[in-house]
Amino acid sequence: MLKNLRPRASIEMLSKQGTDIHSEGRIQGTLAFNHFTHKDYENLQEVHTTLSHLKQEMVQLFADYFQKLCESQNMKVSSLLIEKYIESFFLDQRDQRYVAKIIHYFNELRRAKFSAGRLIVVFNQFNYYLITNLLSQKGARPNHCMALMGSMQKAINIDQEILIEVYEERLMERVVHGISDLMEENAKIMFIKELIQNLDFQGKEIDSASAATEEMTASIVEIANAAVSISEKTTDSVKEIENGQMMITNALDEIFKTEKTFEMIVNKFASLQQNVASISHVVELINKIADQTNLLALNASIEAARAGEQGKGFAVVAAEVRKLAENTVSFLKNVNDNVGSLKAISDDVSASIEQTTSVIHRATNDARQSLPLLGKMVGTVQEIDNDINNAAAVSEEQAAAVEEVSKRMQEIAVLSENVRDLGANTGKAIRDLSLVMDQYRLEIIEENHIQLSTPSLLYLSKADHILWKWKIYNMFLDLENINPDHVASHQDCRLGKWYYAEETKKRFANIQSYRDIEKAHKIVHEAAHQAAVYFNQGKLKEAESCMNKLEAASAEVIETINYLLEDIERERQQASSL
């Protein structure tokens, strides 16, 4: 009898589990764990009827606590929202619709930045308020009252469990979302691969340019040395040409004098020819006189013969005169022959003199014309000498400048190599950071045993996806060794397992963003696998092509997942407003 008057909760009663309510989703497990049944639902309706007159006090209880919690924030929870929650608490079936409603309510509390621990206190105080008032109303029937209190406790436990799950899930969503965003931002540093490749190419170009600069420096030094040598030789040549100019000028002066002297010789030879001609005329005249004398002597001999004895002396004289005339003719013949020879020689000499005169005239004319050319040539050689001296000086300056350029190129090569090393170290550091972030997110999931919401799974899938893309990317930097056989198919990764689960298909089959994931996701895995195959075969160009294909498909997957997350958020808002 006393047991009926003083009922108490037993261990067996409190630890009992299971439910006769059938609902979809995770609420089924929550009802079973708290042993919430149809009877409990009926008891809640009875409590509502019993305490309906205290409804405003219930609202005021929550409002007062929320007001205290809001003292440090400019947040406020409306009384209407509290009233709707209390009504749902007592009257709504425990199903997916109820879960959506209270999740909306709890999200409002979370947005008001109320801590979960203090909200548990508020709900316990609410439960205590219900129990004490229920005892005052139903205390006369202790067993029945205890059954009603047990149903209220179960209902409060369910709501508190969902509250904690909401806080944990939203916290996990934020953590996983943050890690996913960090990894996504981290992945943007993938340009380091291109940077390192470009730096490698630049390093080769700098080495080539340095070698070319060194060769150019050597060539310019040789040119400078040659220019200096040529300049020295040109300077000597200028001096020799100037000396030659003086000698040629002196020689030309002598030629000009010779021309004048030769003109005098020509004039005198012309007089000689005239004299020779005069002698010839005199000889001719004498020869005529001799002929006349000989004729007179002959006539004198004839006349002497006629005179007889008186003419003998005259005959002797005539004979002598005739003999003298004959000798004169003979001598004149010799003289005439000599004069003829002299005239012939004189004519030959005259012809030679005429030719020589013509040659001398041409030579002197050419010499006169060559004088300015010679002067101009000397001036040109002097200009060449000046230009070569300037070229030698410029070549020496260029050699010094190119040597300085070569030195700078070597410094640039060292800096480029340092930048390349820094880029490689940065890539390695970022890879290590991504591994730490991945380990961190996995530990959070494994150690907290929190049931992941669909957004959390999608954020994790994004992170998995980015991480695998990052592994392929790091493969090109020799930071990862990837066995193509270890690249999972698009059906076996976290995203694939979630995507092809029957529950997922049932829930999202009609959402376009969900359907759009499959094609691009499949391409990502196929391209990653083929990139690893080509890279291990040394076919870097083909591997790069697969990497580019993976990049494009990856961007599409990320974008589609983001669209799906937006669709899920809209679905949540619609469910909470029902």
Coordinates of C-alpha atoms in Angstrom, one line a residue:
M1 CA 0.0 0.0 0.0
L2 CA 2.8 2.4 0.8
K3 CA 4.5 1.7 -2.5
N4 CA 1.3 2.9 -4.2
L5 CA 1.3 6.0 -2.1
R6 CA 5.0 6.7 -2.6
P7 CA 6.0 5.5 -6.0
R8 CA 9.6 5.8 -7.1
A9 CA 11.5 5.4 -10.4
S10 CA 13.4 2.1 -10.7
I11 CA 16.6 1.4 -12.6
E12 CA 14.8 -0.9 -14.9
M13 CA 12.2 1.7 -15.7
L14 CA 14.7 4.4 -16.3
S15 CA 17.0 2.3 -18.5
K16 CA 14.2 0.8 -20.6
Q17 CA 14.4 1.6 -24.3
G18 CA 12.3 1.2 -27.4
T19 CA 9.2 2.8 -28.9
D20 CA 6.0 2.0 -30.6
I21 CA 6.1 5.2 -32.7
H22 CA 7.3 4.7 -36.3
S23 CA 9.0 7.8 -37.8
E24 CA 11.6 8.5 -40.6
G25 CA 15.0 9.8 -40.0
R26 CA 17.1 10.0 -36.9
I27 CA 14.1 10.9 -34.6
Q28 CA 13.3 7.2 -34.6
G29 CA 16.6 6.4 -32.7
T30 CA 16.1 9.3 -30.3
L31 CA 12.5 8.1 -29.4
A32 CA 13.8 4.6 -28.9
F33 CA 16.7 5.7 -26.7
N34 CA 14.4 7.7 -24.5
H35 CA 11.6 5.1 -24.5
F36 CA 9.1 7.6 -25.7
T37 CA 5.8 5.9 -26.8
H38 CA 2.3 6.8 -27.9
K39 CA 1.3 6.7 -24.2
D40 CA 3.9 9.4 -23.4
Y41 CA 2.4 11.5 -26.2
E42 CA -1.1 11.1 -24.7
N43 CA 0.3 12.0 -21.3
L44 CA 1.8 15.2 -22.7
Q45 CA -1.6 16.2 -24.0
E46 CA -3.1 15.6 -20.6
V47 CA -0.4 17.7 -18.9
H48 CA -1.2 20.5 -21.4
T49 CA -4.8 20.3 -20.6
T50 CA -4.1 20.3 -16.8
L51 CA -1.6 23.2 -16.9
S52 CA -3.1 25.2 -19.8
H53 CA -4.0 28.0 -17.4
L54 CA -0.3 28.4 -16.7
K55 CA 0.7 28.9 -20.3
Q56 CA 1.6 32.5 -20.0
E57 CA 3.7 31.8 -16.9
M58 CA 5.6 29.1 -18.9
V59 CA 6.2 31.7 -21.6
Q60 CA 7.3 34.2 -19.0
L61 CA 9.7 31.7 -17.4
F62 CA 11.5 31.3 -20.7
A63 CA 11.4 35.0 -21.5
D64 CA 12.9 35.9 -18.2
Y65 CA 15.8 33.5 -18.6
F66 CA 16.3 34.6 -22.2
Q67 CA 16.3 38.2 -21.1
K68 CA 19.1 37.4 -18.6
L69 CA 21.0 35.6 -21.2
C70 CA 20.6 38.5 -23.6
E71 CA 22.0 41.1 -21.2
S72 CA 25.4 41.2 -23.0
Q73 CA 23.9 40.9 -26.5
N74 CA 21.5 42.9 -28.6
M75 CA 19.5 39.8 -29.3
K76 CA 15.9 39.0 -28.4
V77 CA 13.8 35.9 -28.6
S78 CA 10.1 36.8 -29.3
S79 CA 7.4 35.6 -26.9
L80 CA 5.5 34.3 -30.0
L81 CA 8.4 31.9 -30.8
I82 CA 8.4 30.7 -27.2
E83 CA 4.7 30.2 -27.2
K84 CA 4.9 28.2 -30.4
Y85 CA 7.6 26.0 -28.9
I86 CA 5.5 25.3 -25.8
E87 CA 2.5 24.4 -27.8
S88 CA 4.5 22.0 -30.0
F89 CA 6.1 20.5 -27.0
F90 CA 2.8 19.4 -25.6
L91 CA 0.7 18.8 -28.7
D92 CA 2.8 17.7 -31.6
Q93 CA 3.6 14.2 -32.6
R94 CA 7.3 13.3 -32.2
D95 CA 8.2 13.0 -36.0
Q96 CA 10.3 14.7 -38.6
R97 CA 8.0 17.7 -38.7
Y98 CA 8.4 18.2 -35.0
V99 CA 12.2 17.9 -35.2
A100 CA 12.2 20.6 -38.0
K101 CA 10.2 22.9 -35.8
I102 CA 12.3 22.7 -32.7
I103 CA 15.5 22.7 -34.7
H104 CA 14.4 26.1 -36.1
Y105 CA 13.6 27.2 -32.5
F106 CA 17.0 26.0 -31.2
N107 CA 18.8 27.6 -34.2
E108 CA 17.2 30.9 -33.1
L109 CA 18.6 30.4 -29.6
R110 CA 21.9 29.6 -31.1
R111 CA 21.9 32.7 -33.3
A112 CA 21.1 34.6 -30.1
K113 CA 24.5 33.2 -28.9
F114 CA 23.0 31.4 -25.9
S115 CA 25.4 28.7 -24.6
A116 CA 24.1 25.1 -24.7
G117 CA 25.0 24.6 -21.0
R118 CA 22.8 27.4 -19.8
L119 CA 20.0 26.4 -22.1
I120 CA 20.0 23.0 -20.4
V121 CA 19.6 24.8 -17.1
V122 CA 16.6 26.7 -18.5
F123 CA 15.0 23.5 -19.8
N124 CA 15.6 21.8 -16.5
Q125 CA 14.0 24.7 -14.7
F126 CA 11.1 24.5 -17.1
N127 CA 10.7 20.8 -16.3
Y128 CA 10.9 21.5 -12.6
Y129 CA 8.2 24.2 -13.0
L130 CA 6.0 21.6 -14.8
I131 CA 6.7 18.9 -12.2
T132 CA 5.9 21.1 -9.2
N133 CA 2.7 22.4 -10.7
L134 CA 1.7 19.0 -11.8
L135 CA 2.2 17.6 -8.3
S136 CA -0.1 20.4 -7.0
Q137 CA -2.7 19.3 -9.5
K138 CA -2.3 15.6 -9.7
G139 CA -0.6 14.8 -6.4
A140 CA -3.6 12.9 -5.1
R141 CA -2.9 10.3 -7.7
P142 CA 0.8 9.7 -7.2
N143 CA 1.2 6.8 -9.7
H144 CA -0.6 8.6 -12.4
C145 CA 1.2 11.8 -11.6
M146 CA 4.5 10.0 -11.7
A147 CA 3.6 8.6 -15.2
L148 CA 2.9 12.1 -16.4
M149 CA 6.1 13.4 -14.9
G150 CA 8.0 10.6 -16.6
S151 CA 6.5 11.5 -20.0
M152 CA 7.5 15.1 -19.4
Q153 CA 11.0 14.1 -18.5
K154 CA 11.3 12.0 -21.6
A155 CA 10.0 14.9 -23.7
I156 CA 12.5 17.3 -22.1
N157 CA 15.3 14.7 -22.6
I158 CA 14.4 14.4 -26.3
D159 CA 14.4 18.2 -26.7
Q160 CA 17.7 18.5 -24.8
E161 CA 19.3 15.8 -26.8
I162 CA 18.2 17.5 -30.0
L163 CA 19.4 20.8 -28.6
I164 CA 22.8 19.4 -27.9
E165 CA 22.9 17.7 -31.4
V166 CA 21.9 20.9 -33.1
Y167 CA 24.6 22.8 -31.3
E168 CA 27.1 20.1 -32.0
E169 CA 26.1 19.7 -35.6
R170 CA 26.1 23.4 -36.3
L171 CA 29.4 23.6 -34.5
M172 CA 30.7 20.7 -36.5
E173 CA 29.3 22.2 -39.7
R174 CA 31.1 25.4 -38.9
V175 CA 34.3 23.6 -38.0
V176 CA 34.2 21.4 -41.1
H177 CA 33.0 24.3 -43.3
G178 CA 35.9 26.4 -41.9
I179 CA 38.4 23.6 -42.5
S180 CA 37.0 23.0 -46.0
D181 CA 37.3 26.7 -46.8
L182 CA 40.8 26.8 -45.4
M183 CA 41.7 23.8 -47.5
E184 CA 40.0 25.4 -50.5
E185 CA 41.9 28.6 -49.9
N186 CA 45.0 26.6 -49.3
A187 CA 44.5 24.9 -52.6
K188 CA 44.6 28.3 -54.4
I189 CA 48.3 28.3 -53.6
M190 CA 48.6 25.6 -56.4
F191 CA 50.0 28.3 -58.6
I192 CA 53.3 27.6 -56.7
K193 CA 53.6 24.6 -59.1
E194 CA 53.5 26.9 -62.1
L195 CA 55.7 29.3 -60.2
I196 CA 58.3 26.7 -59.5
Q197 CA 58.1 25.3 -63.1
N198 CA 58.4 28.9 -64.4
L199 CA 61.4 29.5 -62.1
D200 CA 63.0 26.3 -63.3
F201 CA 62.5 27.5 -66.9
Q202 CA 63.7 31.0 -65.9
G203 CA 66.7 29.4 -64.2
K204 CA 67.6 27.6 -67.4
E205 CA 67.1 30.8 -69.4
I206 CA 69.2 32.7 -67.0
D207 CA 72.0 30.1 -67.2
S208 CA 71.7 30.3 -71.0
A209 CA 71.7 34.1 -70.9
S210 CA 74.7 34.1 -68.5
A211 CA 76.6 31.7 -70.7
A212 CA 75.7 33.9 -73.7
T213 CA 76.7 37.0 -71.8
E214 CA 80.0 35.5 -70.8
E215 CA 80.6 34.6 -74.4
M216 CA 79.6 38.1 -75.5
T217 CA 81.9 39.5 -72.8
A218 CA 84.7 37.5 -74.2
S219 CA 83.9 38.5 -77.7
I220 CA 83.6 42.2 -76.8
V221 CA 86.9 41.9 -74.9
E222 CA 88.5 40.4 -78.0
I223 CA 86.9 43.1 -80.1
A224 CA 88.1 45.8 -77.7
N225 CA 91.6 44.3 -77.8
A226 CA 91.5 44.0 -81.5
A227 CA 90.2 47.6 -81.8
V228 CA 93.1 48.8 -79.5
S229 CA 95.6 46.9 -81.7
I230 CA 94.0 48.2 -84.9
S231 CA 94.0 51.7 -83.3
E232 CA 97.7 51.4 -82.6
K233 CA 98.4 50.1 -86.1
T234 CA 96.1 52.8 -87.6
T235 CA 97.9 55.5 -85.7
D236 CA 101.2 54.2 -87.1
S237 CA 99.6 54.0 -90.5
V238 CA 98.5 57.6 -90.2
K239 CA 102.0 58.6 -89.4
E240 CA 103.3 56.6 -92.3
I241 CA 100.7 58.0 -94.6
E242 CA 101.5 61.5 -93.5
N243 CA 105.2 60.8 -94.2
G244 CA 104.2 59.3 -97.5
Q245 CA 102.1 62.3 -98.3
M246 CA 105.1 64.5 -97.7
M247 CA 107.3 62.3 -99.9
I248 CA 104.6 62.1 -102.6
T249 CA 104.2 65.9 -102.4
N250 CA 107.9 66.4 -102.7
A251 CA 108.0 63.9 -105.6
L252 CA 105.1 65.7 -107.3
D253 CA 106.9 69.0 -106.8
E254 CA 109.9 67.4 -108.6
I255 CA 107.6 66.1 -111.3
F256 CA 106.2 69.5 -111.8
K257 CA 109.7 70.9 -112.0
T258 CA 110.7 68.1 -114.4
E259 CA 107.7 69.1 -116.5
K260 CA 108.9 72.7 -116.7
T261 CA 112.5 71.5 -117.4
F262 CA 111.3 69.1 -120.0
E263 CA 109.4 71.9 -121.6
M264 CA 112.6 73.8 -121.9
I265 CA 114.3 70.7 -123.4
V266 CA 111.5 70.4 -125.9
N267 CA 111.8 74.0 -126.8
K268 CA 115.6 73.8 -127.2
F269 CA 115.3 70.5 -129.1
A270 CA 112.9 72.3 -131.4
S271 CA 115.6 75.0 -132.0
L272 CA 118.1 72.1 -132.5
Q273 CA 115.8 70.7 -135.2
Q274 CA 115.5 74.1 -136.8
N275 CA 119.4 74.4 -136.8
V276 CA 119.7 70.9 -138.2
A277 CA 117.3 71.9 -140.9
S278 CA 119.3 75.1 -141.5
I279 CA 122.5 73.0 -141.8
S280 CA 120.8 70.8 -144.4
H281 CA 119.9 73.9 -146.4
V282 CA 123.5 75.2 -146.1
V283 CA 124.9 71.9 -147.2
E284 CA 122.5 71.8 -150.1
L285 CA 123.6 75.4 -151.0
I286 CA 127.3 74.5 -150.7
N287 CA 126.7 71.4 -152.8
K288 CA 125.1 73.6 -155.5
I289 CA 128.1 76.0 -155.3
A290 CA 130.4 73.0 -155.5
D291 CA 128.6 71.8 -158.6
Q292 CA 128.8 75.2 -160.1
T293 CA 132.5 75.4 -159.1
N294 CA 133.1 72.0 -160.7
L295 CA 131.3 73.1 -163.8
L296 CA 133.4 76.3 -163.9
A297 CA 136.6 74.4 -163.4
L298 CA 135.6 72.1 -166.3
N299 CA 135.0 75.1 -168.5
A300 CA 138.3 76.6 -167.3
S301 CA 140.1 73.4 -168.3
I302 CA 138.5 73.5 -171.7
E303 CA 139.4 77.1 -172.2
A304 CA 143.0 76.5 -170.9
A305 CA 143.3 73.7 -173.4
R306 CA 142.3 76.0 -176.1
A307 CA 144.8 78.6 -175.0
G308 CA 147.7 76.2 -175.3
E309 CA 150.9 77.0 -173.5
Q310 CA 149.4 80.2 -172.1
G311 CA 146.6 78.3 -170.6
K312 CA 148.7 75.6 -168.9
G313 CA 149.0 77.5 -165.7
F314 CA 145.3 78.3 -165.7
A315 CA 144.6 74.7 -166.5
V316 CA 146.5 73.6 -163.5
V317 CA 144.5 76.0 -161.4
A318 CA 141.3 74.9 -162.9
A319 CA 142.2 71.3 -162.2
E320 CA 143.0 72.1 -158.6
V321 CA 139.7 74.0 -158.4
R322 CA 137.9 71.1 -159.9
K323 CA 139.6 68.7 -157.5
L324 CA 138.7 71.0 -154.6
A325 CA 135.2 71.1 -155.8
E326 CA 135.0 67.4 -156.1
N327 CA 136.5 67.0 -152.6
T328 CA 134.0 69.5 -151.3
V329 CA 131.1 67.6 -152.9
S330 CA 132.5 64.4 -151.4
F331 CA 132.8 66.0 -148.0
L332 CA 129.4 67.6 -148.4
K333 CA 128.0 64.2 -149.2
N334 CA 129.4 62.9 -145.9
V335 CA 128.1 66.0 -144.1
N336 CA 124.8 65.6 -145.9
D337 CA 124.7 61.9 -144.9
N338 CA 125.5 62.9 -141.3
V339 CA 123.0 65.7 -141.3
G340 CA 120.4 63.2 -142.7
S341 CA 121.2 60.7 -139.9
L342 CA 121.1 63.5 -137.4
K343 CA 117.7 64.6 -138.8
A344 CA 116.4 61.1 -138.7
I345 CA 117.6 60.7 -135.1
S346 CA 116.2 64.1 -134.3
D347 CA 112.9 63.1 -135.8
D348 CA 112.9 59.9 -133.6
V349 CA 113.9 61.9 -130.6
S350 CA 111.2 64.4 -131.4
A351 CA 108.6 61.7 -131.6
S352 CA 109.8 60.2 -128.3
I353 CA 109.8 63.7 -126.8
E354 CA 106.3 64.2 -128.0
Q355 CA 105.2 60.9 -126.5
T356 CA 107.1 61.7 -123.3
T357 CA 105.6 65.1 -123.2
S358 CA 102.2 63.6 -123.5
V359 CA 102.9 61.1 -120.7
I360 CA 104.5 63.8 -118.5
H361 CA 101.5 66.1 -119.1
R362 CA 99.1 63.3 -118.2
A363 CA 101.2 62.3 -115.2
T364 CA 101.4 65.9 -114.0
N365 CA 97.7 66.3 -114.5
D366 CA 97.0 63.0 -112.6
A367 CA 99.5 64.1 -110.0
R368 CA 97.7 67.5 -109.6
Q369 CA 94.4 65.6 -109.3
S370 CA 95.8 63.1 -106.9
L371 CA 97.0 65.7 -104.5
P372 CA 93.5 66.6 -103.1
L373 CA 92.6 62.8 -103.2
L374 CA 95.7 62.1 -101.2
G375 CA 94.9 64.8 -98.7
K376 CA 91.3 63.5 -98.5
M377 CA 92.6 59.9 -98.0
V378 CA 94.9 61.1 -95.3
G379 CA 91.9 62.9 -93.6
T380 CA 89.8 59.8 -94.0
V381 CA 92.4 57.6 -92.5
Q382 CA 92.7 60.1 -89.6
E383 CA 88.9 59.9 -89.2
I384 CA 89.1 56.1 -89.3
D385 CA 91.9 56.3 -86.7
N386 CA 89.7 58.5 -84.5
D387 CA 86.6 56.2 -85.0
I388 CA 88.7 53.1 -84.2
N389 CA 90.0 54.9 -81.1
N390 CA 86.5 55.7 -80.1
A391 CA 85.3 52.2 -80.9
A392 CA 88.1 50.8 -78.8
A393 CA 87.1 53.0 -75.9
V394 CA 83.4 52.1 -76.4
S395 CA 84.3 48.4 -76.7
E396 CA 86.1 48.6 -73.4
E397 CA 83.2 50.3 -71.8
Q398 CA 80.8 47.7 -73.3
A399 CA 83.0 44.9 -72.1
A400 CA 82.9 46.4 -68.6
A401 CA 79.1 46.9 -68.9
V402 CA 78.5 43.4 -70.2
E403 CA 80.8 42.0 -67.5
E404 CA 78.6 43.9 -64.9
V405 CA 75.5 42.5 -66.6
S406 CA 77.0 39.0 -66.4
K407 CA 77.7 39.6 -62.7
R408 CA 74.1 40.8 -62.2
M409 CA 72.8 37.8 -64.2
Q410 CA 74.7 35.5 -61.8
E411 CA 73.2 37.3 -58.9
I412 CA 69.7 37.0 -60.5
A413 CA 70.3 33.3 -61.0
V414 CA 71.2 32.9 -57.3
L415 CA 68.1 34.9 -56.3
S416 CA 66.0 32.9 -58.7
E417 CA 67.2 29.7 -57.2
N418 CA 66.5 31.1 -53.8
V419 CA 63.0 32.0 -54.8
R420 CA 62.6 28.6 -56.3
D421 CA 63.7 27.0 -53.1
L422 CA 61.4 29.3 -51.1
G423 CA 58.5 28.3 -53.5
A424 CA 59.3 24.6 -53.0
N425 CA 59.5 25.1 -49.3
T426 CA 56.3 27.0 -49.3
G427 CA 54.6 24.3 -51.3
K428 CA 55.9 21.7 -48.8
A429 CA 54.8 23.8 -45.9
I430 CA 51.4 24.2 -47.3
R431 CA 51.2 20.5 -48.0
D432 CA 52.2 19.8 -44.4
L433 CA 49.6 22.3 -43.3
S434 CA 46.9 20.6 -45.4
L435 CA 47.8 17.3 -43.8
V436 CA 47.6 18.8 -40.3
M437 CA 44.2 20.3 -41.1
D438 CA 43.0 17.0 -42.6
Q439 CA 44.2 15.1 -39.5
Y440 CA 42.5 17.7 -37.3
R441 CA 39.2 17.4 -39.0
L442 CA 39.3 13.6 -38.9
E443 CA 40.2 13.6 -35.2
I444 CA 37.3 16.0 -34.5
I445 CA 34.9 13.6 -36.2
E446 CA 36.3 10.5 -34.7
E447 CA 36.8 11.7 -31.1
N448 CA 33.5 13.5 -30.7
H449 CA 31.2 10.8 -32.1
I450 CA 28.9 13.4 -33.4
Q451 CA 26.2 12.4 -35.9
L452 CA 27.1 14.4 -39.0
S453 CA 24.4 16.4 -40.8
T454 CA 24.2 16.3 -44.5
P455 CA 25.9 19.7 -44.9
S456 CA 28.7 18.4 -42.6
L457 CA 29.1 15.4 -44.9
L458 CA 29.2 17.6 -47.9
Y459 CA 31.7 19.9 -46.4
L460 CA 33.8 16.9 -45.5
S461 CA 33.4 15.6 -49.0
K462 CA 34.6 18.9 -50.4
A463 CA 37.6 18.7 -48.1
D464 CA 38.3 15.1 -49.2
H465 CA 38.0 16.2 -52.7
I466 CA 40.3 19.2 -52.4
L467 CA 42.8 17.1 -50.5
W468 CA 43.0 14.5 -53.2
K469 CA 43.4 17.1 -55.8
W470 CA 46.1 18.6 -53.7
K471 CA 47.8 15.2 -53.5
I472 CA 47.8 15.0 -57.3
Y473 CA 49.1 18.5 -57.5
N474 CA 51.9 17.8 -55.0
M475 CA 52.8 14.8 -57.1
F476 CA 54.1 17.2 -59.7
L477 CA 56.2 18.9 -57.1
D478 CA 57.7 15.5 -56.0
L479 CA 56.1 15.9 -52.6
E480 CA 53.8 12.9 -53.0
N481 CA 54.2 9.5 -54.4
I482 CA 50.9 8.3 -55.7
N483 CA 50.1 4.7 -56.7
P484 CA 47.3 4.9 -59.3
D485 CA 45.7 1.8 -57.8
H486 CA 45.2 3.8 -54.6
V487 CA 43.1 6.4 -56.3
A488 CA 39.5 5.4 -55.3
S489 CA 36.7 5.3 -57.8
H490 CA 34.0 8.0 -57.6
Q491 CA 31.7 5.5 -55.9
D492 CA 34.0 4.5 -53.1
C493 CA 35.1 7.9 -51.7
R494 CA 33.2 9.7 -48.9
L495 CA 31.2 11.7 -51.4
G496 CA 30.4 8.7 -53.5
K497 CA 29.3 6.6 -50.6
W498 CA 27.0 9.4 -49.5
Y499 CA 25.8 10.1 -53.0
Y500 CA 24.8 6.5 -53.9
A501 CA 23.3 5.7 -50.4
E502 CA 19.6 4.8 -50.8
E503 CA 18.5 7.3 -48.1
T504 CA 20.4 10.1 -50.0
K505 CA 18.8 9.1 -53.3
K506 CA 15.4 9.1 -51.8
R507 CA 15.9 12.5 -50.3
F508 CA 17.7 14.4 -53.1
A509 CA 16.8 12.6 -56.3
N510 CA 14.5 15.4 -57.4
I511 CA 17.1 18.2 -56.7
Q512 CA 19.0 19.2 -59.9
S513 CA 22.2 20.2 -58.0
Y514 CA 22.4 16.7 -56.6
R515 CA 22.0 15.1 -60.0
D516 CA 24.7 17.4 -61.5
I517 CA 27.4 16.1 -59.1
E518 CA 27.8 12.6 -60.6
K519 CA 29.3 13.4 -64.0
A520 CA 31.9 15.9 -62.9
H521 CA 32.7 13.8 -59.8
K522 CA 33.4 10.8 -62.0
I523 CA 35.7 12.8 -64.3
V524 CA 37.7 14.0 -61.2
H525 CA 38.5 10.5 -60.1
E526 CA 39.3 9.2 -63.6
A527 CA 41.5 12.2 -64.4
A528 CA 43.3 11.8 -61.0
H529 CA 44.0 8.1 -61.7
Q530 CA 45.2 8.8 -65.3
A531 CA 47.4 11.7 -64.1
A532 CA 49.1 9.4 -61.6
V533 CA 49.5 6.7 -64.3
Y534 CA 51.1 9.1 -66.8
F535 CA 53.3 10.7 -64.2
N536 CA 54.7 7.4 -63.0
Q537 CA 55.4 6.6 -66.7
G538 CA 57.3 9.8 -67.1
K539 CA 54.7 11.3 -69.5
L540 CA 54.6 14.7 -67.9
K541 CA 52.8 16.5 -70.7
E542 CA 50.0 13.9 -70.7
A543 CA 49.9 14.1 -66.9
E544 CA 49.6 17.9 -67.0
S545 CA 46.7 17.5 -69.4
C546 CA 44.9 15.2 -67.0
M547 CA 45.6 17.6 -64.2
N548 CA 44.0 20.4 -66.1
K549 CA 41.0 18.2 -66.8
L550 CA 40.8 17.4 -63.1
E551 CA 41.0 21.1 -62.2
A552 CA 38.0 21.9 -64.5
A553 CA 35.9 19.0 -63.2
S554 CA 36.9 19.8 -59.6
A555 CA 35.7 23.4 -59.9
E556 CA 32.4 22.1 -61.2
V557 CA 32.1 19.6 -58.4
I558 CA 32.8 22.2 -55.7
E559 CA 30.3 24.6 -57.4
T560 CA 27.6 22.0 -57.6
I561 CA 28.1 21.0 -53.9
N562 CA 27.8 24.6 -53.0
Y563 CA 24.5 24.8 -54.9
L564 CA 23.3 21.7 -53.1
L565 CA 24.2 23.2 -49.7
E566 CA 22.1 26.3 -50.7
D567 CA 19.2 24.0 -51.6
I568 CA 19.5 22.2 -48.3
E569 CA 19.5 25.5 -46.4
R570 CA 16.4 26.6 -48.2
E571 CA 14.8 23.2 -47.4
R572 CA 15.6 23.8 -43.7
Q573 CA 14.0 27.2 -43.7
Q574 CA 10.9 25.9 -45.4
A575 CA 10.6 23.0 -42.9
S576 CA 11.0 25.3 -39.9
S577 CA 8.2 27.6 -41.1
L578 CA 5.6 24.8 -41.3

